[in-house]
PDB file of C-alpha atoms and ligand atoms in Angstrom:
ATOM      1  CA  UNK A   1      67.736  71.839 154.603  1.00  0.00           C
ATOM      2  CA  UNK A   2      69.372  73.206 151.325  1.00  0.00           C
ATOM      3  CA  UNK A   3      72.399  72.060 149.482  1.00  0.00           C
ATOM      4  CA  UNK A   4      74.468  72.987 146.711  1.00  0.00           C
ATOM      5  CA  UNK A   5      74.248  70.861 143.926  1.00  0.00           C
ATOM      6  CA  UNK A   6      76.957  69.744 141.202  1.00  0.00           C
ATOM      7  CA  UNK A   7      77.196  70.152 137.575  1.00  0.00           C
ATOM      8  CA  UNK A   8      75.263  68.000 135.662  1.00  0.00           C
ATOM      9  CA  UNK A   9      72.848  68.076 138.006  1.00  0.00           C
ATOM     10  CA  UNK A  10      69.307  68.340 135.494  1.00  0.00           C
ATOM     11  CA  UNK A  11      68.181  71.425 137.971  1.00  0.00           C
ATOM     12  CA  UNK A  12      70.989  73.227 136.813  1.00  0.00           C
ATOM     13  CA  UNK A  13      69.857  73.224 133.670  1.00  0.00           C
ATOM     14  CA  UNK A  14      65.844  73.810 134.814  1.00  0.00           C
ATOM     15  CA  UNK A  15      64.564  77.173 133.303  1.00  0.00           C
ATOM     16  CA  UNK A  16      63.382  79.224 136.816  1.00  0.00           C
ATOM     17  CA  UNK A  17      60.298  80.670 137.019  1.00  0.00           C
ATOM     18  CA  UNK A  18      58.611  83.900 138.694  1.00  0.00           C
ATOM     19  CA  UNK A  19      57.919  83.735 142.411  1.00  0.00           C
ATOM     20  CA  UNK A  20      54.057  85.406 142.288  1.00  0.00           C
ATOM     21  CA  UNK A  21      54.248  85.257 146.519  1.00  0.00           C
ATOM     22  CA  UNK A  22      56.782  85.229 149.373  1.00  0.00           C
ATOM     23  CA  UNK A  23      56.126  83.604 152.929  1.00  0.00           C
ATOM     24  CA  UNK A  24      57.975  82.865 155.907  1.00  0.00           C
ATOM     25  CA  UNK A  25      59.525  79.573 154.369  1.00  0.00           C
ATOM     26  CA  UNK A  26      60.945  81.095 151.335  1.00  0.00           C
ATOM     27  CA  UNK A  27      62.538  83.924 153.565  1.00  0.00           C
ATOM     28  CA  UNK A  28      64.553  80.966 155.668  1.00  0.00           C
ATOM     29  CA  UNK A  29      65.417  79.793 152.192  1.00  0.00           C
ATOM     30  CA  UNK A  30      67.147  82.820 151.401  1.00  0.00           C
ATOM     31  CA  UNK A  31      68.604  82.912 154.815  1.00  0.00           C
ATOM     32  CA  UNK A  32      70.089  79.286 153.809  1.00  0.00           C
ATOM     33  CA  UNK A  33      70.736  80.488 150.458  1.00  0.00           C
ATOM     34  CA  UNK A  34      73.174  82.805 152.071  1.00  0.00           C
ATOM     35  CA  UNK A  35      74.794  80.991 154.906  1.00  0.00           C
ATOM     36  CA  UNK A  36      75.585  78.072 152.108  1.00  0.00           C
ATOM     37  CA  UNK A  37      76.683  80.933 150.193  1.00  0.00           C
ATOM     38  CA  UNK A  38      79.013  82.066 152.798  1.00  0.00           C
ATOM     39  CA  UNK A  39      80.371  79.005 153.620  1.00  0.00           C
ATOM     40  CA  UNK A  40      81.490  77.866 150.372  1.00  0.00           C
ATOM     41  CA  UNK A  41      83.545  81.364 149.871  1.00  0.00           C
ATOM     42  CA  UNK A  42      81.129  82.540 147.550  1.00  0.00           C
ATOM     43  CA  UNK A  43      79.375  85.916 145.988  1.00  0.00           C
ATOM     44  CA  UNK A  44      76.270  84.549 144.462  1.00  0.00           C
ATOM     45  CA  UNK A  45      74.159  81.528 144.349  1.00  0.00           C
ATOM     46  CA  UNK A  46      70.950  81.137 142.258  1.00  0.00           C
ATOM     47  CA  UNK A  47      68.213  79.392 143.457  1.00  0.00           C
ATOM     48  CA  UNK A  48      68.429  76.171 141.057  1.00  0.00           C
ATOM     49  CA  UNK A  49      71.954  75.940 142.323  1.00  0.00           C
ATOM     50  CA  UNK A  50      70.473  74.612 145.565  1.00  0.00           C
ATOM     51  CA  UNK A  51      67.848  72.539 143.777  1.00  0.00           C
ATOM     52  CA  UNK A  52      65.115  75.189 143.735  1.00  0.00           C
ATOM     53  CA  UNK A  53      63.194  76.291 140.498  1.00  0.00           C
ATOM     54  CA  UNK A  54      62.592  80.409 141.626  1.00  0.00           C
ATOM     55  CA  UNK A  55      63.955  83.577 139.796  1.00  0.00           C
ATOM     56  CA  UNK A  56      65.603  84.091 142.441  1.00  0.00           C
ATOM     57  CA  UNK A  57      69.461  84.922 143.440  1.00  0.00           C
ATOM     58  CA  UNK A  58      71.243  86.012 146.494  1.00  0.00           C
ATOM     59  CA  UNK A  59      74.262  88.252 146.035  1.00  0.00           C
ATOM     60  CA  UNK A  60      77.090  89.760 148.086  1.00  0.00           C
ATOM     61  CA  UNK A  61      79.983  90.968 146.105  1.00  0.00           C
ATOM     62  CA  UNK A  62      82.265  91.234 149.112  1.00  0.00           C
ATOM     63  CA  UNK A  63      81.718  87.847 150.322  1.00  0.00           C
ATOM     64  CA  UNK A  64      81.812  89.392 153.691  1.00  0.00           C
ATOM     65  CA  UNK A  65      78.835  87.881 156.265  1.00  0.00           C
ATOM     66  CA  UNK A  66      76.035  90.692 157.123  1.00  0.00           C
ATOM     67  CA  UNK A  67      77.689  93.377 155.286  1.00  0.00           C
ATOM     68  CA  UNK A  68      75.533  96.344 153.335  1.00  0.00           C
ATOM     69  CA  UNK A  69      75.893  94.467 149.751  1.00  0.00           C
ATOM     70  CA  UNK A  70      73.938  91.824 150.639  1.00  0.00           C
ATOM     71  CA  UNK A  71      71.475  91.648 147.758  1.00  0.00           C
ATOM     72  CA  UNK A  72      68.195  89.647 146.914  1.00  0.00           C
ATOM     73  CA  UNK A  73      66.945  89.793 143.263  1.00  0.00           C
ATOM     74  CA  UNK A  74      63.568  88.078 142.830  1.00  0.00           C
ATOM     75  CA  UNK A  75      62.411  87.718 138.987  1.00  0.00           C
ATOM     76  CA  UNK A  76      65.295  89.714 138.102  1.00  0.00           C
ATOM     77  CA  UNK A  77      65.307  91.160 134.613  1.00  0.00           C
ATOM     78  CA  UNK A  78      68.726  92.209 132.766  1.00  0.00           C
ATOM     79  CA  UNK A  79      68.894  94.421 130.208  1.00  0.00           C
ATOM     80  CA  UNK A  80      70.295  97.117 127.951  1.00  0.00           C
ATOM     81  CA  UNK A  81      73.946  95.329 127.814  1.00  0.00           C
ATOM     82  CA  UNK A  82      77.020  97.950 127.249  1.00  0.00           C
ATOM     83  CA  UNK A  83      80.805  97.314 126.611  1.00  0.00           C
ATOM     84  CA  UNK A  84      82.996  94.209 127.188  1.00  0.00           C
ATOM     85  CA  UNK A  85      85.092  92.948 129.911  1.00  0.00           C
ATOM     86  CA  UNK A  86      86.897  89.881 130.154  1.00  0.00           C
ATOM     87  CA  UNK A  87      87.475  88.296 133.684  1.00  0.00           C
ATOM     88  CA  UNK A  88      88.185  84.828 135.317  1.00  0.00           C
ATOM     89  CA  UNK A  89      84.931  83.356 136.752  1.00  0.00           C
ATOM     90  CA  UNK A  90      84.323  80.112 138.864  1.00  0.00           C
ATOM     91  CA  UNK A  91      80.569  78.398 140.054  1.00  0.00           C
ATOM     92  CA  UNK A  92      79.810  76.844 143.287  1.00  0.00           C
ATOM     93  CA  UNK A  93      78.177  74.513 141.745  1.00  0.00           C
ATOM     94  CA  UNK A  94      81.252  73.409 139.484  1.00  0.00           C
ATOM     95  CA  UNK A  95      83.808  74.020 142.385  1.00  0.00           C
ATOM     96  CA  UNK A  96      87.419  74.127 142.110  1.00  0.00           C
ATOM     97  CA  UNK A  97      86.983  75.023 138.153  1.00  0.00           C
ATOM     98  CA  UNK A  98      87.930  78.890 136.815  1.00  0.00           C
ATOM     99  CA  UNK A  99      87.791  80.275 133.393  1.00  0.00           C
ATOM    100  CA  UNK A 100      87.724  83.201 131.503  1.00  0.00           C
ATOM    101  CA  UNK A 101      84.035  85.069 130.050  1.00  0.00           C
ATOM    102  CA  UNK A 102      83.847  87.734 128.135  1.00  0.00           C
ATOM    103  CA  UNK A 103      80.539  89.464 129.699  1.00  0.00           C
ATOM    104  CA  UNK A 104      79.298  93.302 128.996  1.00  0.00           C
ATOM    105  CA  UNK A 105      80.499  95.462 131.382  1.00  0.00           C
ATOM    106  CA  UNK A 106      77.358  97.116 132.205  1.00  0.00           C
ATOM    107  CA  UNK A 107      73.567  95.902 132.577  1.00  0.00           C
ATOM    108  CA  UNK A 108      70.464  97.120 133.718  1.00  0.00           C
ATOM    109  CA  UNK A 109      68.663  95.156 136.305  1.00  0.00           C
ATOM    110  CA  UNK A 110      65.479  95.207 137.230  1.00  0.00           C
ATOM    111  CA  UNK A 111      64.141  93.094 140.200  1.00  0.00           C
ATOM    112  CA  UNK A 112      62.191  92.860 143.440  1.00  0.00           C
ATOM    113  CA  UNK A 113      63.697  92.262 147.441  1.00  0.00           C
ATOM    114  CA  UNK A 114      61.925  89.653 149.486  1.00  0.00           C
ATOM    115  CA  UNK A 115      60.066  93.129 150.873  1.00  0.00           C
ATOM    116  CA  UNK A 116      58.939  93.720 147.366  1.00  0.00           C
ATOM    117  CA  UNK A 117      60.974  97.114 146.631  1.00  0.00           C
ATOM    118  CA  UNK A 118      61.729  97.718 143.374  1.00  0.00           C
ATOM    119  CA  UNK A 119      65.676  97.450 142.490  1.00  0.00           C
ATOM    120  CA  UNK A 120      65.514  99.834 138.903  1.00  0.00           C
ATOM    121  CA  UNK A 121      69.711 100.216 138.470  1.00  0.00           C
ATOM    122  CA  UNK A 122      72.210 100.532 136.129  1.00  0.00           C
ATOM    123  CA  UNK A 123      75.230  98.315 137.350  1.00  0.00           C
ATOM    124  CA  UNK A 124      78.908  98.008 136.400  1.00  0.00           C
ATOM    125  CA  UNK A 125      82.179  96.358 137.480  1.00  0.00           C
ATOM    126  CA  UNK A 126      82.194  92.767 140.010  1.00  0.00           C
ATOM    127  CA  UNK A 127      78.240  93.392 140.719  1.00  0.00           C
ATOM    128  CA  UNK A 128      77.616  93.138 136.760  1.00  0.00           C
ATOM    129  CA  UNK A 129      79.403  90.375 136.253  1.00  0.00           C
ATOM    130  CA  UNK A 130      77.873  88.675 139.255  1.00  0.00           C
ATOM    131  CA  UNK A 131      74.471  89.157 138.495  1.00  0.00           C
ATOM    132  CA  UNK A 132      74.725  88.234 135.156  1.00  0.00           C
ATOM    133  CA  UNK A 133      76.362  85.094 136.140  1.00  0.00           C
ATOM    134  CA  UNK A 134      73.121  84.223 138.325  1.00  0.00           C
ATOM    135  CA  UNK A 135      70.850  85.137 135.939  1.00  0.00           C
ATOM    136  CA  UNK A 136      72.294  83.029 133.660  1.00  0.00           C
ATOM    137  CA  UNK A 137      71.759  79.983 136.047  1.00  0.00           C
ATOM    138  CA  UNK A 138      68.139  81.074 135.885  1.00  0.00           C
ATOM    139  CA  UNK A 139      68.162  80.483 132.467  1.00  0.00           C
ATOM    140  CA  UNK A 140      69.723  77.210 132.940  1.00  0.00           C
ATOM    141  CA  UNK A 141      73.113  78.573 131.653  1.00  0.00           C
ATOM    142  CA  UNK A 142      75.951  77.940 132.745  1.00  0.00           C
ATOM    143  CA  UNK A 143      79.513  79.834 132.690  1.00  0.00           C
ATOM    144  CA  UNK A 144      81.460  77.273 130.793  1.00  0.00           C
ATOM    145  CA  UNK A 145      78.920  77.528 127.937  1.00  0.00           C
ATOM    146  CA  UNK A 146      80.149  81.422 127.542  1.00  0.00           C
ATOM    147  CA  UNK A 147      83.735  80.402 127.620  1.00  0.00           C
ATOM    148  CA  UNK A 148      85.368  80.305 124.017  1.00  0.00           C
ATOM    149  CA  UNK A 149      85.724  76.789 122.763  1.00  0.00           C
ATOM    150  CA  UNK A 150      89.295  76.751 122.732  1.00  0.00           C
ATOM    151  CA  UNK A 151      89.061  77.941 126.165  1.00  0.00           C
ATOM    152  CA  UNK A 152      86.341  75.490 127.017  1.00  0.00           C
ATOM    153  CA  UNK A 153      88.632  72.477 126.189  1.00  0.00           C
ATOM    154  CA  UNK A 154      91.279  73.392 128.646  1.00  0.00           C
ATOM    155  CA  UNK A 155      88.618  72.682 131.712  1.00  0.00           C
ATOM    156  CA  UNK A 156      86.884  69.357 129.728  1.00  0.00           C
ATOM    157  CA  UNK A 157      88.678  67.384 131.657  1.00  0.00           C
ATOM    158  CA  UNK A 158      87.695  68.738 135.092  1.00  0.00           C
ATOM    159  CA  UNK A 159      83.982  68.630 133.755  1.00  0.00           C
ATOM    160  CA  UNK A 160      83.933  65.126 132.987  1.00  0.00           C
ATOM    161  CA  UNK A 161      84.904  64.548 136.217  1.00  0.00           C
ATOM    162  CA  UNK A 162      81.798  65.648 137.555  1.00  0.00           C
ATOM    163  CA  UNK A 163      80.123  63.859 135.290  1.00  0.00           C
ATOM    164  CA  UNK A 164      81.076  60.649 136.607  1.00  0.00           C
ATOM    165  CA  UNK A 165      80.429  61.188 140.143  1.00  0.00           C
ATOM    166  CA  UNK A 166      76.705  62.343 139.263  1.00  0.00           C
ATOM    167  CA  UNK A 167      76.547  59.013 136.885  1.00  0.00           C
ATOM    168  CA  UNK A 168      77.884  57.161 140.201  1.00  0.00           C
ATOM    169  CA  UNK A 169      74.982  59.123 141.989  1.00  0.00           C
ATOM    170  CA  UNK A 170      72.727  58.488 139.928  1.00  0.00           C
ATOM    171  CA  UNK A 171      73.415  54.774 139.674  1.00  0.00           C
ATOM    172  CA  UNK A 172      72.354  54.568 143.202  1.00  0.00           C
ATOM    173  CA  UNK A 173      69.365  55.329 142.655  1.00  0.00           C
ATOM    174  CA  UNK A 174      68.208  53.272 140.661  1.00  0.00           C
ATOM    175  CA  UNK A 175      66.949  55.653 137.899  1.00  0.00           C
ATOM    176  CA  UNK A 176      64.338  57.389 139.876  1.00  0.00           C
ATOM    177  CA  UNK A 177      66.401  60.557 140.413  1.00  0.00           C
ATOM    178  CA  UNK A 178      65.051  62.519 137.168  1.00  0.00           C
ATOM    179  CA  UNK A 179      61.659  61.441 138.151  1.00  0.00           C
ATOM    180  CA  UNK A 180      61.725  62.558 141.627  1.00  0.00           C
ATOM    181  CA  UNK A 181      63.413  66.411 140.772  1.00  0.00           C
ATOM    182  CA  UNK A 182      60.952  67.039 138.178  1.00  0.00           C
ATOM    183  CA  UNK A 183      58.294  65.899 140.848  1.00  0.00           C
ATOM    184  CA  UNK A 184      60.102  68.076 143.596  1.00  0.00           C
ATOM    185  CA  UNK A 185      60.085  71.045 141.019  1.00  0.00           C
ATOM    186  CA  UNK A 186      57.013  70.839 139.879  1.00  0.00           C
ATOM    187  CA  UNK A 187      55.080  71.127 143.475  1.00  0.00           C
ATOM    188  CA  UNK A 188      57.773  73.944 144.367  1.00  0.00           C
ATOM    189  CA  UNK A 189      56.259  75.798 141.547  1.00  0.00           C
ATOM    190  CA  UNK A 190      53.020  75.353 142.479  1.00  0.00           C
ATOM    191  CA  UNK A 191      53.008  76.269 145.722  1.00  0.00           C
ATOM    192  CA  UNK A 192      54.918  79.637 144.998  1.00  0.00           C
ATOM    193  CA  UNK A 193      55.015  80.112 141.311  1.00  0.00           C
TER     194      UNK A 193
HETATM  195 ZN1   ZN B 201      77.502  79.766 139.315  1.00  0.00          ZN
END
């Protein structure tokens, strides 16, 4: 059972690594990855955002349920950046906060599908932003940290909010929550990583 997890959750800021094999449990994980997806009115989610440490995103620009653009990227690699765009962007794991990124407009991504075809494209418009979004989560980035400063201040606020509920979180637990991700992290990556 997956959930999405909040900013400052530590995972979010866990560097993903490469999935070297894919079995029958990591499929229902990106069957999960997708329904969560789906649920919370969303276009992308990156595997750390659900407390996993894969490359690996699941993408559907038109946030419609079982449509054509429903996309898996495994170890995706982005490259060869071209021209700027500037657009409002929001995370489901910082919910209810928007803000504006400048992003290039077009990337080339390379990755693999849970079938291990080879996706070898040059993308532009809502799919580049959205991938480039998700693999900045891989990279343990997140979007306010491409937001201007001035920019950045205007959504502090809202941020330290969730600060304080994971402090209240993590409270409860008596200081073992670090210590138990890294542990759940670390046997996630060895059993597929
Ligand atoms: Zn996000």
């Amino acid at each position: 059972m997956l959930k999405i997890i909040n900013c400052p959750h530590p995972t979010l800021r866990h560097v993903s690594k490469p999935i070297q094999r894919v079995d029958k449990k990591l499929k229902l994980m990106v069957e999960e990855m997708f329904e969560l997806m789906y649920e919370s009115n969303g276009i992308g989610l990156a595997a750390n955002q659900v407390d996993l440490p894969f490359q690996l995103v699941v993408i559907n620009p038109t946030g419609e349920r079982k449509s054509k653009e429903e996309r898996v990227l495994i170890n995706p690699i982005v490259q060869l950046p071209k021209g700027n765009s500037e657009a409002e962007e929001g995370c489901l794991s910082i919910p209810g906060v928007y803000g504006k990124v400048v992003r290039p407009a077009e990337v080339h991504v390379m990755a693999y599908d849970l079938s291990g075809n080879k996706m070898d494209e040059v993308v532009g418009g809502t799919l580049a932003r959205v991938i480039q979004h998700e693999f900045d989560h891989l990279q343990g980035v997140l979007f306010p940290d491409r937001m201007t400063e001035a920019a950045r201040r205007s959504i502090e606020g809202e941020l330290a909010a969730f600060t304080l509920e994971f402090e209240a979180m993590r409270k409860q637990d008596d200081g073992l929550l670090e210590a138990n991700i890294k542990k759940r992290l670390a046997a996630l990556e060895a059993e597929y990583c």
